[in-house]
Amino acid sequence: MTDLLATVKNLGFEHLILSGVPLGGQKLAPMVELNGWPRGWFERYVEAEHAAVDGVCIYSAKTLKPFLWSDVPAKWSDTEASRRVAGEATEFGIWSGFAVPMLSVHHWQSVLSFASSTKVCKLSARQQVQLVTMAIYAGMTIQALSHDDEDKESPLTDREREVLLWAAAGKTSSETSQILGLTERTVKWHATRAREAFGVATTTQAVVEAVRRRLIHP
């Protein structure tokens, strides 16, 4: 993070944060992988649960296109709550920024957000490409350093992975039960446990999450 901050300072950014994008009531703090925000601001942001109303955070979950904070559509940036978050950020010297959303193995989506004390963030196309390149490289490096998939215990049992794998192949619970030699009730039970492991509502969502985390390879 020190190297990254030193590099982006030349482009006018003093702070940054790399985090998973919280969805559906998820808490931000456990999803943060690089925290280069002013300490007081991060604590206030988390305590007040600003991620749920911050236009920059909300938009980061809806696009994979890098964007200036000022370009967040009014639908999300111009709400009273989002304007309040932006106003509070200025108390800590944060006025503008540039965000780079990216796919993540461990979250629905991640974002590396660069923050500046300048009121208007102006970047050339070349500078934006430089930031995107650095952000993606940083994201990949942090994932490699922070998550050793081979050593990390899987949230799924072998049987739960099998059930999701056959669900990914389009098999019904009845068909999967015949393939695995289990009762249909048992298959449904394993699917329920898999959904609970990921905190999702449907088996399809569980399949998507398992593929994202590379726990199954349909």
PDB file of C-alpha atoms in Angstrom:
ATOM      1  CA  MET A   1       0.000   0.000   0.000  1.00  0.00           C
ATOM      2  CA  THR A   2       2.885   2.326   0.760  1.00  0.00           C
ATOM      3  CA  ASP A   3       4.295   1.868  -2.743  1.00  0.00           C
ATOM      4  CA  LEU A   4       0.900   2.338  -4.337  1.00  0.00           C
ATOM      5  CA  LEU A   5       0.165   5.509  -2.358  1.00  0.00           C
ATOM      6  CA  ALA A   6       3.572   6.939  -3.234  1.00  0.00           C
ATOM      7  CA  THR A   7       2.914   6.296  -6.917  1.00  0.00           C
ATOM      8  CA  VAL A   8      -0.628   7.667  -7.115  1.00  0.00           C
ATOM      9  CA  LYS A   9       0.375  10.751  -5.143  1.00  0.00           C
ATOM     10  CA  ASN A  10       1.995  11.939  -8.370  1.00  0.00           C
ATOM     11  CA  LEU A  11      -1.474  11.838  -9.918  1.00  0.00           C
ATOM     12  CA  GLY A  12      -3.023  13.874  -7.123  1.00  0.00           C
ATOM     13  CA  PHE A  13      -4.334  11.162  -4.772  1.00  0.00           C
ATOM     14  CA  GLU A  14      -3.454  11.000  -1.087  1.00  0.00           C
ATOM     15  CA  HIS A  15      -5.713   8.163   0.072  1.00  0.00           C
ATOM     16  CA  LEU A  16      -7.100   4.866  -1.202  1.00  0.00           C
ATOM     17  CA  ILE A  17      -9.143   1.884  -0.142  1.00  0.00           C
ATOM     18  CA  LEU A  18      -9.461  -1.581  -1.681  1.00  0.00           C
ATOM     19  CA  SER A  19     -12.496  -3.501  -0.554  1.00  0.00           C
ATOM     20  CA  GLY A  20     -15.219  -5.880  -1.495  1.00  0.00           C
ATOM     21  CA  VAL A  21     -18.431  -4.034  -2.273  1.00  0.00           C
ATOM     22  CA  PRO A  22     -20.995  -4.786   0.462  1.00  0.00           C
ATOM     23  CA  LEU A  23     -24.420  -5.952  -0.690  1.00  0.00           C
ATOM     24  CA  GLY A  24     -27.643  -6.863   1.040  1.00  0.00           C
ATOM     25  CA  GLY A  25     -26.701  -5.662   4.503  1.00  0.00           C
ATOM     26  CA  GLN A  26     -23.114  -6.943   4.449  1.00  0.00           C
ATOM     27  CA  LYS A  27     -20.693  -5.049   6.679  1.00  0.00           C
ATOM     28  CA  LEU A  28     -17.849  -3.175   5.014  1.00  0.00           C
ATOM     29  CA  ALA A  29     -15.089  -3.615   7.595  1.00  0.00           C
ATOM     30  CA  PRO A  30     -14.474  -7.384   7.103  1.00  0.00           C
ATOM     31  CA  MET A  31     -14.294  -6.858   3.333  1.00  0.00           C
ATOM     32  CA  VAL A  32     -11.517  -4.248   3.390  1.00  0.00           C
ATOM     33  CA  GLU A  33      -8.209  -5.513   2.008  1.00  0.00           C
ATOM     34  CA  LEU A  34      -6.171  -2.293   1.787  1.00  0.00           C
ATOM     35  CA  ASN A  35      -7.102   0.599   4.043  1.00  0.00           C
ATOM     36  CA  GLY A  36      -5.403   3.858   3.163  1.00  0.00           C
ATOM     37  CA  TRP A  37      -8.233   6.145   4.261  1.00  0.00           C
ATOM     38  CA  PRO A  38      -7.766   8.692   7.039  1.00  0.00           C
ATOM     39  CA  ARG A  39      -8.320   6.710  10.233  1.00  0.00           C
ATOM     40  CA  GLY A  40     -11.064   8.912  11.612  1.00  0.00           C
ATOM     41  CA  TRP A  41     -12.959   8.827   8.342  1.00  0.00           C
ATOM     42  CA  PHE A  42     -12.846   5.052   8.031  1.00  0.00           C
ATOM     43  CA  GLU A  43     -14.124   4.633  11.584  1.00  0.00           C
ATOM     44  CA  ARG A  44     -16.978   7.080  11.007  1.00  0.00           C
ATOM     45  CA  TYR A  45     -17.847   5.554   7.616  1.00  0.00           C
ATOM     46  CA  VAL A  46     -18.086   2.059   9.120  1.00  0.00           C
ATOM     47  CA  GLU A  47     -19.875   3.090  12.310  1.00  0.00           C
ATOM     48  CA  ALA A  48     -22.506   5.093  10.415  1.00  0.00           C
ATOM     49  CA  GLU A  49     -22.854   2.322   7.788  1.00  0.00           C
ATOM     50  CA  HIS A  50     -22.322   4.878   5.039  1.00  0.00           C
ATOM     51  CA  ALA A  51     -21.659   2.136   2.475  1.00  0.00           C
ATOM     52  CA  ALA A  52     -25.409   1.512   2.268  1.00  0.00           C
ATOM     53  CA  VAL A  53     -26.121   5.065   1.059  1.00  0.00           C
ATOM     54  CA  ASP A  54     -22.853   6.297  -0.451  1.00  0.00           C
ATOM     55  CA  GLY A  55     -23.391   6.814  -4.173  1.00  0.00           C
ATOM     56  CA  VAL A  56     -19.796   5.853  -5.003  1.00  0.00           C
ATOM     57  CA  CYS A  57     -20.095   2.557  -3.123  1.00  0.00           C
ATOM     58  CA  ILE A  58     -23.516   1.749  -4.568  1.00  0.00           C
ATOM     59  CA  TYR A  59     -22.407   2.475  -8.139  1.00  0.00           C
ATOM     60  CA  SER A  60     -19.282   0.351  -7.650  1.00  0.00           C
ATOM     61  CA  ALA A  61     -21.558  -2.680  -7.344  1.00  0.00           C
ATOM     62  CA  LYS A  62     -23.402  -1.856 -10.550  1.00  0.00           C
ATOM     63  CA  THR A  63     -20.594  -1.302 -13.044  1.00  0.00           C
ATOM     64  CA  LEU A  64     -17.205  -2.646 -14.050  1.00  0.00           C
ATOM     65  CA  LYS A  65     -16.334   0.601 -15.783  1.00  0.00           C
ATOM     66  CA  PRO A  66     -13.821   2.839 -13.948  1.00  0.00           C
ATOM     67  CA  PHE A  67     -15.348   6.204 -13.067  1.00  0.00           C
ATOM     68  CA  LEU A  68     -14.714   9.557 -11.498  1.00  0.00           C
ATOM     69  CA  TRP A  69     -16.739  10.028  -8.342  1.00  0.00           C
ATOM     70  CA  SER A  70     -18.267  13.099  -9.939  1.00  0.00           C
ATOM     71  CA  ASP A  71     -19.649  10.909 -12.741  1.00  0.00           C
ATOM     72  CA  VAL A  72     -21.795   8.718 -10.485  1.00  0.00           C
ATOM     73  CA  PRO A  73     -25.362   9.005 -11.855  1.00  0.00           C
ATOM     74  CA  ALA A  74     -27.587  11.374  -9.911  1.00  0.00           C
ATOM     75  CA  LYS A  75     -29.912   8.488  -9.097  1.00  0.00           C
ATOM     76  CA  TRP A  76     -27.344   7.398  -6.500  1.00  0.00           C
ATOM     77  CA  SER A  77     -25.133  10.446  -5.933  1.00  0.00           C
ATOM     78  CA  ASP A  78     -27.802  13.107  -5.531  1.00  0.00           C
ATOM     79  CA  THR A  79     -29.741  11.585  -2.645  1.00  0.00           C
ATOM     80  CA  GLU A  80     -29.729  13.440   0.638  1.00  0.00           C
ATOM     81  CA  ALA A  81     -27.867  10.578   2.335  1.00  0.00           C
ATOM     82  CA  SER A  82     -25.178  10.341  -0.342  1.00  0.00           C
ATOM     83  CA  ARG A  83     -24.622  14.116  -0.304  1.00  0.00           C
ATOM     84  CA  ARG A  84     -24.252  13.918   3.477  1.00  0.00           C
ATOM     85  CA  VAL A  85     -21.553  11.248   3.138  1.00  0.00           C
ATOM     86  CA  ALA A  86     -19.681  13.371   0.605  1.00  0.00           C
ATOM     87  CA  GLY A  87     -19.938  16.386   2.880  1.00  0.00           C
ATOM     88  CA  GLU A  88     -18.573  14.498   5.871  1.00  0.00           C
ATOM     89  CA  ALA A  89     -15.665  13.219   3.785  1.00  0.00           C
ATOM     90  CA  THR A  90     -14.491  16.779   3.168  1.00  0.00           C
ATOM     91  CA  GLU A  91     -13.919  17.141   6.922  1.00  0.00           C
ATOM     92  CA  PHE A  92     -11.088  14.646   6.441  1.00  0.00           C
ATOM     93  CA  GLY A  93      -9.661  16.275   3.309  1.00  0.00           C
ATOM     94  CA  ILE A  94     -11.458  14.030   0.813  1.00  0.00           C
ATOM     95  CA  TRP A  95     -13.199  15.953  -1.972  1.00  0.00           C
ATOM     96  CA  SER A  96     -12.973  13.914  -5.143  1.00  0.00           C
ATOM     97  CA  GLY A  97     -11.790  10.578  -6.448  1.00  0.00           C
ATOM     98  CA  PHE A  98     -11.565   7.849  -9.025  1.00  0.00           C
ATOM     99  CA  ALA A  99     -12.906   4.318  -8.570  1.00  0.00           C
ATOM    100  CA  VAL A 100     -11.895   1.099 -10.304  1.00  0.00           C
ATOM    101  CA  PRO A 101     -14.449  -1.713  -9.825  1.00  0.00           C
ATOM    102  CA  MET A 102     -13.163  -5.198 -10.548  1.00  0.00           C
ATOM    103  CA  LEU A 103     -14.247  -8.808 -10.393  1.00  0.00           C
ATOM    104  CA  SER A 104     -13.291 -10.704  -7.278  1.00  0.00           C
ATOM    105  CA  VAL A 105     -13.048 -14.349  -6.376  1.00  0.00           C
ATOM    106  CA  HIS A 106     -14.049 -13.708  -2.780  1.00  0.00           C
ATOM    107  CA  HIS A 107     -16.670 -10.970  -3.092  1.00  0.00           C
ATOM    108  CA  TRP A 108     -19.515 -10.157  -5.444  1.00  0.00           C
ATOM    109  CA  GLN A 109     -17.311  -7.355  -6.686  1.00  0.00           C
ATOM    110  CA  SER A 110     -14.364  -5.324  -5.399  1.00  0.00           C
ATOM    111  CA  VAL A 111     -13.353  -1.716  -5.888  1.00  0.00           C
ATOM    112  CA  LEU A 112     -10.160   0.244  -5.450  1.00  0.00           C
ATOM    113  CA  SER A 113     -11.121   3.828  -4.784  1.00  0.00           C
ATOM    114  CA  PHE A 114      -8.536   6.618  -4.958  1.00  0.00           C
ATOM    115  CA  ALA A 115      -9.291   9.813  -2.999  1.00  0.00           C
ATOM    116  CA  SER A 116      -8.010  13.341  -3.542  1.00  0.00           C
ATOM    117  CA  SER A 117      -8.029  16.594  -1.599  1.00  0.00           C
ATOM    118  CA  THR A 118      -8.635  18.551  -4.807  1.00  0.00           C
ATOM    119  CA  LYS A 119     -12.225  19.720  -5.240  1.00  0.00           C
ATOM    120  CA  VAL A 120     -12.304  18.659  -8.892  1.00  0.00           C
ATOM    121  CA  CYS A 121     -10.490  15.539 -10.012  1.00  0.00           C
ATOM    122  CA  LYS A 122      -9.058  15.983 -13.498  1.00  0.00           C
ATOM    123  CA  LEU A 123      -7.414  13.029 -15.201  1.00  0.00           C
ATOM    124  CA  SER A 124      -6.277  12.511 -18.770  1.00  0.00           C
ATOM    125  CA  ALA A 125      -7.213   9.312 -20.563  1.00  0.00           C
ATOM    126  CA  ARG A 126      -3.622   8.141 -20.131  1.00  0.00           C
ATOM    127  CA  GLN A 127      -3.681   8.823 -16.405  1.00  0.00           C
ATOM    128  CA  GLN A 128      -6.937   6.913 -16.036  1.00  0.00           C
ATOM    129  CA  VAL A 129      -5.412   3.922 -17.799  1.00  0.00           C
ATOM    130  CA  GLN A 130      -2.419   4.104 -15.459  1.00  0.00           C
ATOM    131  CA  LEU A 131      -4.704   4.064 -12.415  1.00  0.00           C
ATOM    132  CA  VAL A 132      -6.751   1.178 -13.762  1.00  0.00           C
ATOM    133  CA  THR A 133      -3.615  -0.855 -14.458  1.00  0.00           C
ATOM    134  CA  MET A 134      -2.258  -0.219 -10.971  1.00  0.00           C
ATOM    135  CA  ALA A 135      -5.619  -1.001  -9.364  1.00  0.00           C
ATOM    136  CA  ILE A 136      -6.049  -4.323 -11.145  1.00  0.00           C
ATOM    137  CA  TYR A 137      -2.478  -5.364 -10.405  1.00  0.00           C
ATOM    138  CA  ALA A 138      -2.913  -4.390  -6.751  1.00  0.00           C
ATOM    139  CA  GLY A 139      -6.171  -6.325  -6.542  1.00  0.00           C
ATOM    140  CA  MET A 140      -4.626  -9.456  -8.024  1.00  0.00           C
ATOM    141  CA  THR A 141      -1.595  -9.183  -5.757  1.00  0.00           C
ATOM    142  CA  ILE A 142      -3.656  -8.709  -2.607  1.00  0.00           C
ATOM    143  CA  GLN A 143      -5.812 -11.710  -3.497  1.00  0.00           C
ATOM    144  CA  ALA A 144      -2.688 -13.811  -3.955  1.00  0.00           C
ATOM    145  CA  LEU A 145      -1.175 -12.622  -0.666  1.00  0.00           C
ATOM    146  CA  SER A 146      -4.316 -12.686   1.442  1.00  0.00           C
ATOM    147  CA  HIS A 147      -6.120 -15.798   0.250  1.00  0.00           C
ATOM    148  CA  ASP A 148      -4.346 -19.085  -0.195  1.00  0.00           C
ATOM    149  CA  ASP A 149      -7.182 -21.072  -1.727  1.00  0.00           C
ATOM    150  CA  GLU A 150      -5.387 -24.391  -1.334  1.00  0.00           C
ATOM    151  CA  ASP A 151      -4.881 -23.958   2.405  1.00  0.00           C
ATOM    152  CA  LYS A 152      -8.126 -22.185   3.209  1.00  0.00           C
ATOM    153  CA  GLU A 153     -10.875 -24.463   4.476  1.00  0.00           C
ATOM    154  CA  SER A 154     -13.804 -24.623   2.072  1.00  0.00           C
ATOM    155  CA  PRO A 155     -17.205 -23.491   3.397  1.00  0.00           C
ATOM    156  CA  LEU A 156     -18.728 -26.458   1.527  1.00  0.00           C
ATOM    157  CA  THR A 157     -18.512 -30.166   2.149  1.00  0.00           C
ATOM    158  CA  ASP A 158     -17.612 -32.467  -0.728  1.00  0.00           C
ATOM    159  CA  ARG A 159     -21.251 -33.533  -1.025  1.00  0.00           C
ATOM    160  CA  GLU A 160     -22.481 -29.936  -1.098  1.00  0.00           C
ATOM    161  CA  ARG A 161     -20.045 -29.197  -3.903  1.00  0.00           C
ATOM    162  CA  GLU A 162     -21.330 -32.226  -5.821  1.00  0.00           C
ATOM    163  CA  VAL A 163     -24.930 -31.068  -5.447  1.00  0.00           C
ATOM    164  CA  LEU A 164     -24.062 -27.571  -6.669  1.00  0.00           C
ATOM    165  CA  LEU A 165     -22.038 -28.964  -9.543  1.00  0.00           C
ATOM    166  CA  TRP A 166     -25.019 -30.967 -10.806  1.00  0.00           C
ATOM    167  CA  ALA A 167     -27.295 -27.974 -10.252  1.00  0.00           C
ATOM    168  CA  ALA A 168     -24.895 -25.954 -12.416  1.00  0.00           C
ATOM    169  CA  ALA A 169     -25.288 -28.637 -15.089  1.00  0.00           C
ATOM    170  CA  GLY A 170     -29.054 -28.050 -15.049  1.00  0.00           C
ATOM    171  CA  LYS A 171     -30.064 -31.143 -13.092  1.00  0.00           C
ATOM    172  CA  THR A 172     -33.111 -31.073 -10.821  1.00  0.00           C
ATOM    173  CA  SER A 173     -33.021 -32.350  -7.242  1.00  0.00           C
ATOM    174  CA  SER A 174     -34.704 -35.538  -8.426  1.00  0.00           C
ATOM    175  CA  GLU A 175     -32.167 -36.106 -11.206  1.00  0.00           C
ATOM    176  CA  THR A 176     -29.255 -35.320  -8.879  1.00  0.00           C
ATOM    177  CA  SER A 177     -30.560 -37.809  -6.312  1.00  0.00           C
ATOM    178  CA  GLN A 178     -30.497 -40.562  -8.943  1.00  0.00           C
ATOM    179  CA  ILE A 179     -27.009 -39.626 -10.094  1.00  0.00           C
ATOM    180  CA  LEU A 180     -25.563 -39.553  -6.574  1.00  0.00           C
ATOM    181  CA  GLY A 181     -27.596 -42.413  -5.175  1.00  0.00           C
ATOM    182  CA  LEU A 182     -29.219 -40.243  -2.527  1.00  0.00           C
ATOM    183  CA  THR A 183     -32.789 -39.472  -1.627  1.00  0.00           C
ATOM    184  CA  GLU A 184     -34.221 -36.283  -3.095  1.00  0.00           C
ATOM    185  CA  ARG A 185     -34.760 -34.991   0.442  1.00  0.00           C
ATOM    186  CA  THR A 186     -31.049 -35.427   1.176  1.00  0.00           C
ATOM    187  CA  VAL A 187     -30.078 -33.571  -1.992  1.00  0.00           C
ATOM    188  CA  LYS A 188     -32.350 -30.682  -1.038  1.00  0.00           C
ATOM    189  CA  TRP A 189     -30.825 -30.669   2.444  1.00  0.00           C
ATOM    190  CA  HIS A 190     -27.309 -30.356   1.015  1.00  0.00           C
ATOM    191  CA  ALA A 191     -28.479 -27.550  -1.269  1.00  0.00           C
ATOM    192  CA  THR A 192     -29.952 -25.738   1.727  1.00  0.00           C
ATOM    193  CA  ARG A 193     -26.693 -26.077   3.650  1.00  0.00           C
ATOM    194  CA  ALA A 194     -24.779 -24.695   0.658  1.00  0.00           C
ATOM    195  CA  ARG A 195     -27.100 -21.684   0.479  1.00  0.00           C
ATOM    196  CA  GLU A 196     -26.631 -21.088   4.188  1.00  0.00           C
ATOM    197  CA  ALA A 197     -22.843 -21.306   3.831  1.00  0.00           C
ATOM    198  CA  PHE A 198     -22.889 -18.447   1.337  1.00  0.00           C
ATOM    199  CA  GLY A 199     -25.737 -16.503   2.912  1.00  0.00           C
ATOM    200  CA  VAL A 200     -27.836 -16.547  -0.269  1.00  0.00           C
ATOM    201  CA  ALA A 201     -31.496 -17.238  -0.940  1.00  0.00           C
ATOM    202  CA  THR A 202     -31.439 -19.560  -3.954  1.00  0.00           C
ATOM    203  CA  THR A 203     -29.442 -22.533  -5.184  1.00  0.00           C
ATOM    204  CA  THR A 204     -28.643 -20.625  -8.378  1.00  0.00           C
ATOM    205  CA  GLN A 205     -27.020 -17.898  -6.304  1.00  0.00           C
ATOM    206  CA  ALA A 206     -25.073 -20.554  -4.412  1.00  0.00           C
ATOM    207  CA  VAL A 207     -23.837 -22.009  -7.707  1.00  0.00           C
ATOM    208  CA  VAL A 208     -22.706 -18.569  -8.884  1.00  0.00           C
ATOM    209  CA  GLU A 209     -20.864 -17.971  -5.613  1.00  0.00           C
ATOM    210  CA  ALA A 210     -19.219 -21.401  -5.704  1.00  0.00           C
ATOM    211  CA  VAL A 211     -18.012 -20.795  -9.260  1.00  0.00           C
ATOM    212  CA  ARG A 212     -16.785 -17.324  -8.311  1.00  0.00           C
ATOM    213  CA  ARG A 213     -14.757 -18.756  -5.454  1.00  0.00           C
ATOM    214  CA  ARG A 214     -13.499 -21.529  -7.727  1.00  0.00           C
ATOM    215  CA  LEU A 215     -14.940 -24.201  -5.475  1.00  0.00           C
ATOM    216  CA  ILE A 216     -16.627 -25.857  -8.447  1.00  0.00           C
ATOM    217  CA  HIS A 217     -15.737 -25.773 -12.112  1.00  0.00           C
ATOM    218  CA  PRO A 218     -18.813 -26.547 -14.239  1.00  0.00           C
TER     219      PRO A 218
END
